[in-house]
Short mmCIF file of C-alpha atoms in Angstrom, two decimals:
data_model
loop_
_atom_site.label_atom_id
_atom_site.label_comp_id
_atom_site.label_asym_id
_atom_site.label_seq_id
_atom_site.Cartn_x
_atom_site.Cartn_y
_atom_site.Cartn_z
CA MET A 1 -56.72 2.10 -20.39
CA THR A 2 -59.01 4.95 -19.26
CA LYS A 3 -61.30 4.07 -16.40
CA ALA A 4 -64.97 4.23 -17.36
CA VAL A 5 -66.97 6.90 -15.56
CA SER A 6 -70.55 6.06 -14.61
CA GLU A 7 -73.48 8.44 -14.75
CA ALA A 8 -73.61 8.31 -10.95
CA ASP A 9 -70.02 9.59 -10.79
CA ILE A 10 -70.86 12.47 -13.12
CA GLN A 11 -73.96 13.41 -11.12
CA ALA A 12 -71.90 13.33 -7.92
CA GLN A 13 -69.44 15.77 -9.49
CA ILE A 14 -72.28 18.05 -10.55
CA ALA A 15 -73.72 17.91 -7.03
CA ARG A 16 -70.42 19.18 -5.67
CA LEU A 17 -70.93 22.33 -7.74
CA GLY A 18 -74.18 22.90 -5.86
CA ASP A 19 -72.27 22.60 -2.59
CA LEU A 20 -69.73 25.16 -3.83
CA ARG A 21 -72.47 27.58 -4.82
CA ALA A 22 -74.17 27.19 -1.44
CA ALA A 23 -70.87 27.78 0.38
CA ILE A 24 -70.32 31.09 -1.44
CA GLY A 25 -73.92 32.03 -0.61
CA GLN A 26 -73.00 31.95 3.09
CA ALA A 27 -71.16 35.25 2.61
CA ILE A 28 -72.63 36.71 -0.59
CA VAL A 29 -76.18 38.04 -0.79
CA GLY A 30 -77.75 37.90 -4.25
CA GLN A 31 -75.50 38.39 -7.30
CA GLU A 32 -76.57 34.96 -8.63
CA GLU A 33 -75.54 35.74 -12.21
CA VAL A 34 -72.14 37.07 -11.12
CA VAL A 35 -71.51 33.96 -8.98
CA GLU A 36 -72.55 31.72 -11.87
CA GLN A 37 -70.16 33.44 -14.28
CA LEU A 38 -67.35 33.24 -11.74
CA LEU A 39 -67.88 29.48 -11.39
CA ILE A 40 -68.05 29.16 -15.19
CA GLY A 41 -64.61 30.75 -15.39
CA LEU A 42 -63.29 28.33 -12.76
CA LEU A 43 -64.71 25.27 -14.54
CA ALA A 44 -63.47 26.40 -17.94
CA GLY A 45 -59.97 26.93 -16.56
CA GLY A 46 -59.91 30.61 -17.47
CA HIS A 47 -59.35 33.91 -15.72
CA CYS A 48 -62.07 36.43 -14.85
CA LEU A 49 -62.15 40.21 -14.71
CA LEU A 50 -64.80 41.69 -12.40
CA GLU A 51 -65.73 45.32 -12.97
CA GLY A 52 -67.90 47.52 -10.80
CA VAL A 53 -67.84 50.61 -8.62
CA PRO A 54 -66.27 50.29 -5.16
CA GLY A 55 -68.34 48.74 -2.39
CA LEU A 56 -70.23 46.11 -4.39
CA GLY A 57 -68.49 43.15 -2.79
CA LYS A 58 -66.15 42.16 -5.63
CA THR A 59 -63.25 41.42 -3.30
CA LEU A 60 -65.53 39.62 -0.82
CA LEU A 61 -66.89 37.45 -3.62
CA VAL A 62 -63.43 36.37 -4.75
CA ARG A 63 -62.26 35.83 -1.18
CA SER A 64 -65.36 33.69 -0.49
CA LEU A 65 -64.56 31.52 -3.50
CA GLY A 66 -61.00 31.14 -2.21
CA GLU A 67 -62.28 30.10 1.23
CA ALA A 68 -64.72 27.58 -0.25
CA LEU A 69 -61.96 25.92 -2.28
CA LYS A 70 -59.23 24.05 -0.46
CA LEU A 71 -56.60 25.81 -2.55
CA GLU A 72 -53.77 28.17 -1.79
CA PHE A 73 -55.16 31.69 -2.04
CA ARG A 74 -53.28 35.00 -2.16
CA ARG A 75 -54.36 38.59 -2.62
CA VAL A 76 -52.33 41.42 -4.16
CA GLN A 77 -53.54 45.00 -3.81
CA PHE A 78 -52.47 46.78 -7.00
CA THR A 79 -51.27 50.33 -6.39
CA PRO A 80 -49.41 52.91 -8.52
CA ASP A 81 -46.07 52.07 -6.86
CA LEU A 82 -46.33 48.27 -7.18
CA MET A 83 -43.39 46.71 -9.05
CA PRO A 84 -43.35 43.53 -11.21
CA SER A 85 -41.04 41.83 -8.69
CA ASP A 86 -43.68 42.38 -6.01
CA ILE A 87 -45.88 39.96 -7.96
CA LEU A 88 -43.50 37.55 -9.69
CA GLY A 89 -40.71 37.33 -7.13
CA THR A 90 -37.05 38.23 -7.15
CA GLU A 91 -33.57 36.77 -6.80
CA LEU A 92 -31.86 36.96 -3.44
CA LEU A 93 -28.09 36.90 -2.98
CA GLU A 94 -27.22 34.32 -0.34
CA GLU A 95 -23.91 33.27 1.18
CA ASP A 96 -22.96 29.73 2.18
CA HIS A 97 -21.45 30.26 5.62
CA GLY A 98 -19.43 27.03 5.31
CA THR A 99 -17.65 27.83 2.05
CA GLY A 100 -18.14 31.58 1.83
CA ARG A 101 -19.50 31.18 -1.72
CA ARG A 102 -22.36 33.38 -2.81
CA HIS A 103 -25.23 32.41 -5.07
CA PHE A 104 -28.58 33.73 -6.23
CA ARG A 105 -31.81 32.04 -5.11
CA PHE A 106 -35.18 32.78 -6.67
CA GLN A 107 -37.76 33.85 -4.09
CA PRO A 108 -41.24 33.20 -5.57
CA GLY A 109 -43.77 36.02 -5.36
CA PRO A 110 -47.49 35.84 -4.58
CA VAL A 111 -48.31 34.75 -8.15
CA PHE A 112 -47.13 31.27 -7.16
CA THR A 113 -50.49 30.18 -5.83
CA ASN A 114 -53.64 28.43 -7.01
CA LEU A 115 -56.04 31.35 -6.75
CA LEU A 116 -54.69 34.89 -7.17
CA LEU A 117 -56.87 37.88 -6.39
CA ALA A 118 -55.48 40.84 -8.33
CA ASP A 119 -57.42 43.56 -6.54
CA GLU A 120 -57.97 46.81 -8.48
CA LEU A 121 -55.72 45.70 -11.31
CA ASN A 122 -56.20 48.94 -13.22
CA ARG A 123 -54.80 51.01 -10.34
CA THR A 124 -51.24 50.05 -11.33
CA PRO A 125 -49.26 51.27 -14.38
CA PRO A 126 -48.94 49.12 -17.55
CA LYS A 127 -45.42 47.92 -16.68
CA THR A 128 -46.74 46.10 -13.62
CA GLN A 129 -49.97 44.99 -15.32
CA ALA A 130 -47.88 43.28 -17.99
CA ALA A 131 -46.09 41.21 -15.35
CA LEU A 132 -49.11 38.89 -15.33
CA LEU A 133 -49.20 38.26 -19.09
CA GLU A 134 -46.97 35.16 -19.18
CA ALA A 135 -48.46 33.78 -15.98
CA MET A 136 -52.01 34.06 -17.30
CA GLN A 137 -51.30 32.56 -20.72
CA GLU A 138 -48.50 30.04 -20.16
CA ARG A 139 -48.91 29.29 -16.44
CA THR A 140 -45.19 29.97 -16.04
CA VAL A 141 -42.92 32.76 -14.81
CA SER A 142 -39.59 33.47 -16.51
CA TYR A 143 -36.96 35.17 -14.38
CA GLY A 144 -33.22 35.38 -14.93
CA GLY A 145 -33.38 33.04 -17.91
CA VAL A 146 -35.13 30.30 -15.91
CA THR A 147 -38.76 29.28 -16.41
CA HIS A 148 -40.69 28.42 -13.26
CA GLU A 149 -43.95 26.43 -13.41
CA LEU A 150 -46.98 27.76 -11.55
CA PRO A 151 -49.15 25.48 -9.40
CA SER A 152 -52.14 23.72 -10.95
CA PRO A 153 -54.89 24.76 -11.02
CA PHE A 154 -53.98 28.42 -11.48
CA PHE A 155 -56.76 30.96 -11.61
CA VAL A 156 -56.51 34.79 -11.72
CA LEU A 157 -59.48 36.78 -10.52
CA ALA A 158 -58.94 40.48 -11.10
CA THR A 159 -61.14 43.36 -10.04
CA GLN A 160 -61.17 46.80 -11.58
CA ASN A 161 -63.00 50.04 -11.10
CA PRO A 162 -64.70 51.71 -14.06
CA LEU A 163 -62.22 53.67 -16.12
CA GLU A 164 -64.03 56.96 -15.66
CA GLN A 165 -62.87 56.97 -12.03
CA ALA A 166 -59.72 58.94 -11.22
CA GLY A 167 -56.36 57.21 -10.87
CA THR A 168 -56.90 54.24 -13.18
CA TYR A 169 -54.88 52.87 -16.11
CA PRO A 170 -56.76 51.11 -18.95
CA LEU A 171 -55.70 47.48 -19.38
CA PRO A 172 -53.99 46.81 -22.74
CA GLU A 173 -55.94 44.79 -25.30
CA ALA A 174 -53.40 41.93 -25.16
CA GLN A 175 -54.05 41.51 -21.45
CA LEU A 176 -57.82 41.87 -21.72
CA ASP A 177 -57.84 39.06 -24.30
CA ARG A 178 -56.36 36.70 -21.71
CA PHE A 179 -59.44 36.99 -19.51
CA LEU A 180 -62.01 34.36 -20.35
CA LEU A 181 -64.88 36.48 -18.99
CA HIS A 182 -65.43 40.15 -18.27
CA ILE A 183 -68.03 40.13 -15.49
CA ARG A 184 -70.06 43.24 -14.73
CA VAL A 185 -71.06 43.69 -11.09
CA ASP A 186 -74.11 45.95 -10.74
CA TYR A 187 -75.84 47.49 -7.73
CA PRO A 188 -77.96 45.05 -5.68
CA THR A 189 -81.73 45.18 -5.55
CA ALA A 190 -83.42 47.01 -2.67
CA GLN A 191 -84.09 43.76 -0.77
CA GLU A 192 -80.56 42.47 -1.40
CA GLU A 193 -79.08 45.74 -0.16
CA HIS A 194 -81.22 45.51 2.99
CA ASP A 195 -80.00 41.95 3.59
CA ILE A 196 -76.36 42.94 2.97
CA ILE A 197 -76.55 45.76 5.52
CA ALA A 198 -78.25 43.49 8.07
CA GLN A 199 -75.74 40.67 7.57
CA THR A 200 -72.60 42.81 7.73
CA THR A 201 -73.50 44.99 10.72
CA GLY A 202 -74.57 42.28 13.17
CA ALA A 203 -72.57 40.28 15.68
CA LYS A 204 -72.30 37.28 13.36
CA SER A 205 -71.10 37.20 9.79
CA GLY A 206 -71.33 34.48 7.18
CA VAL A 207 -68.70 31.76 7.49
CA VAL A 208 -67.69 30.09 4.23
CA PRO A 209 -67.00 26.34 4.63
CA GLN A 210 -64.35 24.55 2.57
CA VAL A 211 -66.20 22.19 0.23
CA MET A 212 -63.86 21.35 -2.67
CA GLN A 213 -60.21 20.41 -3.12
CA GLY A 214 -57.82 21.11 -5.98
CA LYS A 215 -58.05 17.62 -7.45
CA GLU A 216 -61.83 17.98 -7.67
CA VAL A 217 -61.47 21.30 -9.50
CA LEU A 218 -59.09 19.68 -12.01
CA ALA A 219 -61.49 16.74 -12.49
CA LEU A 220 -64.38 19.13 -13.18
CA GLN A 221 -62.27 21.13 -15.64
CA ALA A 222 -61.56 17.89 -17.49
CA ARG A 223 -65.27 17.02 -17.42
CA VAL A 224 -66.14 20.38 -18.99
CA ARG A 225 -64.15 19.52 -22.11
CA GLU A 226 -66.19 16.31 -22.46
CA VAL A 227 -69.51 18.18 -22.61
CA HIS A 228 -71.10 17.72 -26.03
CA PHE A 229 -70.95 20.68 -28.41
CA SER A 230 -72.66 20.09 -31.74
CA GLU A 231 -71.08 20.92 -35.08
CA ALA A 232 -73.95 23.33 -35.80
CA LEU A 233 -73.22 25.29 -32.61
CA LEU A 234 -69.52 25.31 -33.41
CA ARG A 235 -70.23 26.83 -36.82
CA TRP A 236 -72.47 29.44 -35.20
CA VAL A 237 -69.77 30.45 -32.69
CA THR A 238 -67.24 30.74 -35.51
CA THR A 239 -69.65 32.89 -37.51
CA LEU A 240 -70.39 35.14 -34.51
CA VAL A 241 -66.73 35.79 -33.78
CA ARG A 242 -65.83 36.45 -37.41
CA ALA A 243 -68.87 38.72 -37.82
CA SER A 244 -67.59 40.93 -34.98
CA ARG A 245 -64.79 42.21 -37.24
CA PRO A 246 -65.46 45.28 -39.41
CA GLY A 247 -65.14 44.74 -43.13
CA ASP A 248 -67.11 43.60 -46.12
CA GLY A 249 -70.28 41.82 -45.10
CA ALA A 250 -70.32 43.14 -41.53
CA ILE A 251 -73.59 44.48 -40.12
CA GLU A 252 -74.00 48.27 -39.85
CA ASP A 253 -73.35 48.39 -36.08
CA ILE A 254 -70.04 46.59 -36.52
CA ARG A 255 -68.90 48.77 -39.42
CA LYS A 256 -69.88 51.96 -37.62
CA TYR A 257 -68.94 51.31 -34.02
CA VAL A 258 -66.13 48.71 -33.98
CA LYS A 259 -62.50 49.46 -34.85
CA TRP A 260 -61.21 45.98 -34.06
CA GLY A 261 -63.18 42.80 -33.57
CA ALA A 262 -62.68 39.65 -31.52
CA GLY A 263 -59.93 37.17 -32.38
CA PRO A 264 -59.95 33.36 -32.41
CA ARG A 265 -59.40 33.22 -28.64
CA ALA A 266 -62.93 34.61 -28.27
CA GLY A 267 -64.35 31.57 -30.06
CA GLN A 268 -62.34 29.20 -27.88
CA SER A 269 -63.51 31.02 -24.77
CA LEU A 270 -67.16 31.03 -25.83
CA VAL A 271 -67.17 27.28 -26.49
CA LEU A 272 -65.49 26.43 -23.18
CA ALA A 273 -67.67 28.85 -21.22
CA ALA A 274 -70.85 27.44 -22.81
CA LYS A 275 -69.74 23.90 -21.92
CA ALA A 276 -69.02 24.99 -18.35
CA ARG A 277 -72.43 26.64 -18.01
CA ALA A 278 -74.11 23.47 -19.25
CA LEU A 279 -72.27 21.36 -16.67
CA LEU A 280 -73.01 23.88 -13.93
CA GLN A 281 -76.70 23.49 -14.70
CA GLY A 282 -76.48 19.70 -14.70
CA ARG A 283 -76.40 19.15 -18.47
CA LEU A 284 -73.88 17.21 -20.54
CA ALA A 285 -74.59 19.09 -23.79
CA ALA A 286 -74.31 22.80 -24.54
CA THR A 287 -77.22 24.68 -26.12
CA ARG A 288 -77.88 27.92 -27.99
CA GLU A 289 -79.05 29.47 -24.70
CA ASP A 290 -75.61 28.88 -23.17
CA ILE A 291 -73.96 30.76 -26.03
CA MET A 292 -76.46 33.61 -25.95
CA ALA A 293 -76.05 33.99 -22.16
CA LEU A 294 -72.26 34.21 -22.41
CA ALA A 295 -71.70 36.12 -25.66
CA GLY A 296 -71.57 39.40 -23.72
CA PRO A 297 -69.17 38.38 -20.92
CA VAL A 298 -66.88 36.61 -23.41
CA MET A 299 -66.75 39.30 -26.10
CA ARG A 300 -67.40 42.67 -24.42
CA HIS A 301 -63.73 43.20 -23.51
CA ARG A 302 -62.48 41.94 -26.88
CA LEU A 303 -64.13 44.62 -29.04
CA LEU A 304 -62.26 47.88 -29.58
CA LEU A 305 -64.99 50.48 -30.06
CA SER A 306 -64.73 53.57 -32.26
CA PHE A 307 -65.18 57.18 -31.26
CA ALA A 308 -68.64 57.11 -32.84
CA ALA A 309 -69.73 54.44 -30.33
CA GLU A 310 -68.60 56.59 -27.41
CA ALA A 311 -70.16 59.73 -28.89
CA GLU A 312 -73.52 58.01 -29.41
CA GLY A 313 -73.49 56.13 -26.12
CA ARG A 314 -73.30 52.66 -27.66
CA SER A 315 -71.76 50.02 -25.40
CA ALA A 316 -70.07 46.77 -26.36
CA ASP A 317 -73.06 44.90 -24.95
CA ASP A 318 -75.42 46.82 -27.28
CA ILE A 319 -73.30 45.90 -30.29
CA ILE A 320 -72.97 42.24 -29.26
CA ALA A 321 -76.74 41.99 -28.79
CA ALA A 322 -77.27 43.40 -32.29
CA LEU A 323 -74.68 40.96 -33.65
CA VAL A 324 -76.38 37.94 -32.06
CA ARG A 325 -79.77 39.08 -33.39
CA ALA A 326 -78.38 39.52 -36.89
CA THR A 327 -76.53 36.18 -37.03
CA PRO A 328 -78.86 33.28 -37.92
CA MET A 329 -78.95 30.62 -35.23
CA PRO A 330 -78.53 26.97 -36.18
CA ASP A 331 -81.48 24.63 -36.13
CA ALA A 332 -79.82 22.40 -33.54
#
């Protein structure tokens, strides 16, 4: 029989999210929306891709989250010469000195952790990028015909530089689709930049306390799935995702600027992310505002834009905004 959970227990769990947010704030100045989306990805049990020019604190943000969570944390710097075995692990030939018999032993790589920071993921060629596909989707690693389970929870936070910068390799669509959220990291405001410079050039720097353990993260991920999501909102999400695909009945922006629309995984991601945002804000029911706030981060990396979009300077966010405006919202 499932143990009943009181409202006080739920509020205590929600309060822990406030502690986690405050802990990250010890090292990160501003970037409230980015931090919120990162925590949404954690609560929803998905992976996040952070994109921004160098020097905006993407790596520091992910490292701060890792320090605030009492989880095993590893960082991999992706470079052009990185090999799949550098991430997944490899088999070592060992000899039993007593019998003289030799055998292979699998040596796990850095992917066998709770929180993996894949730093500058698009600096490595597609062969190495693809090494993360099974880990991100199945939470397993197959090597030498044996499937190895990854720890739970397992969370990939990847950073990438904008593709117009030299020495980058675009992530394949199949891998992009495995990221729950594509988070854009923009330049800080003038006051935030002043505070960042002051904080990072003094004798003392922000220390991130550990405030949450793995079992608490798993409990919160389970709580997210219990957040109420009305049938009307579910129909709206389904309509939004299907309307992102060019074809008969699609709005002009979709027909003109989109070559390939979002798949069903986008709808799953949008529902889970909306539920996580509701819980993060202390609510036990998702709303239209949750969906509208997350439509961009969930769908921007799942639309394959046409040449016309690039030629006319239309971004995925522009098209998603037009799609949301053109799709009637439910009454409740």
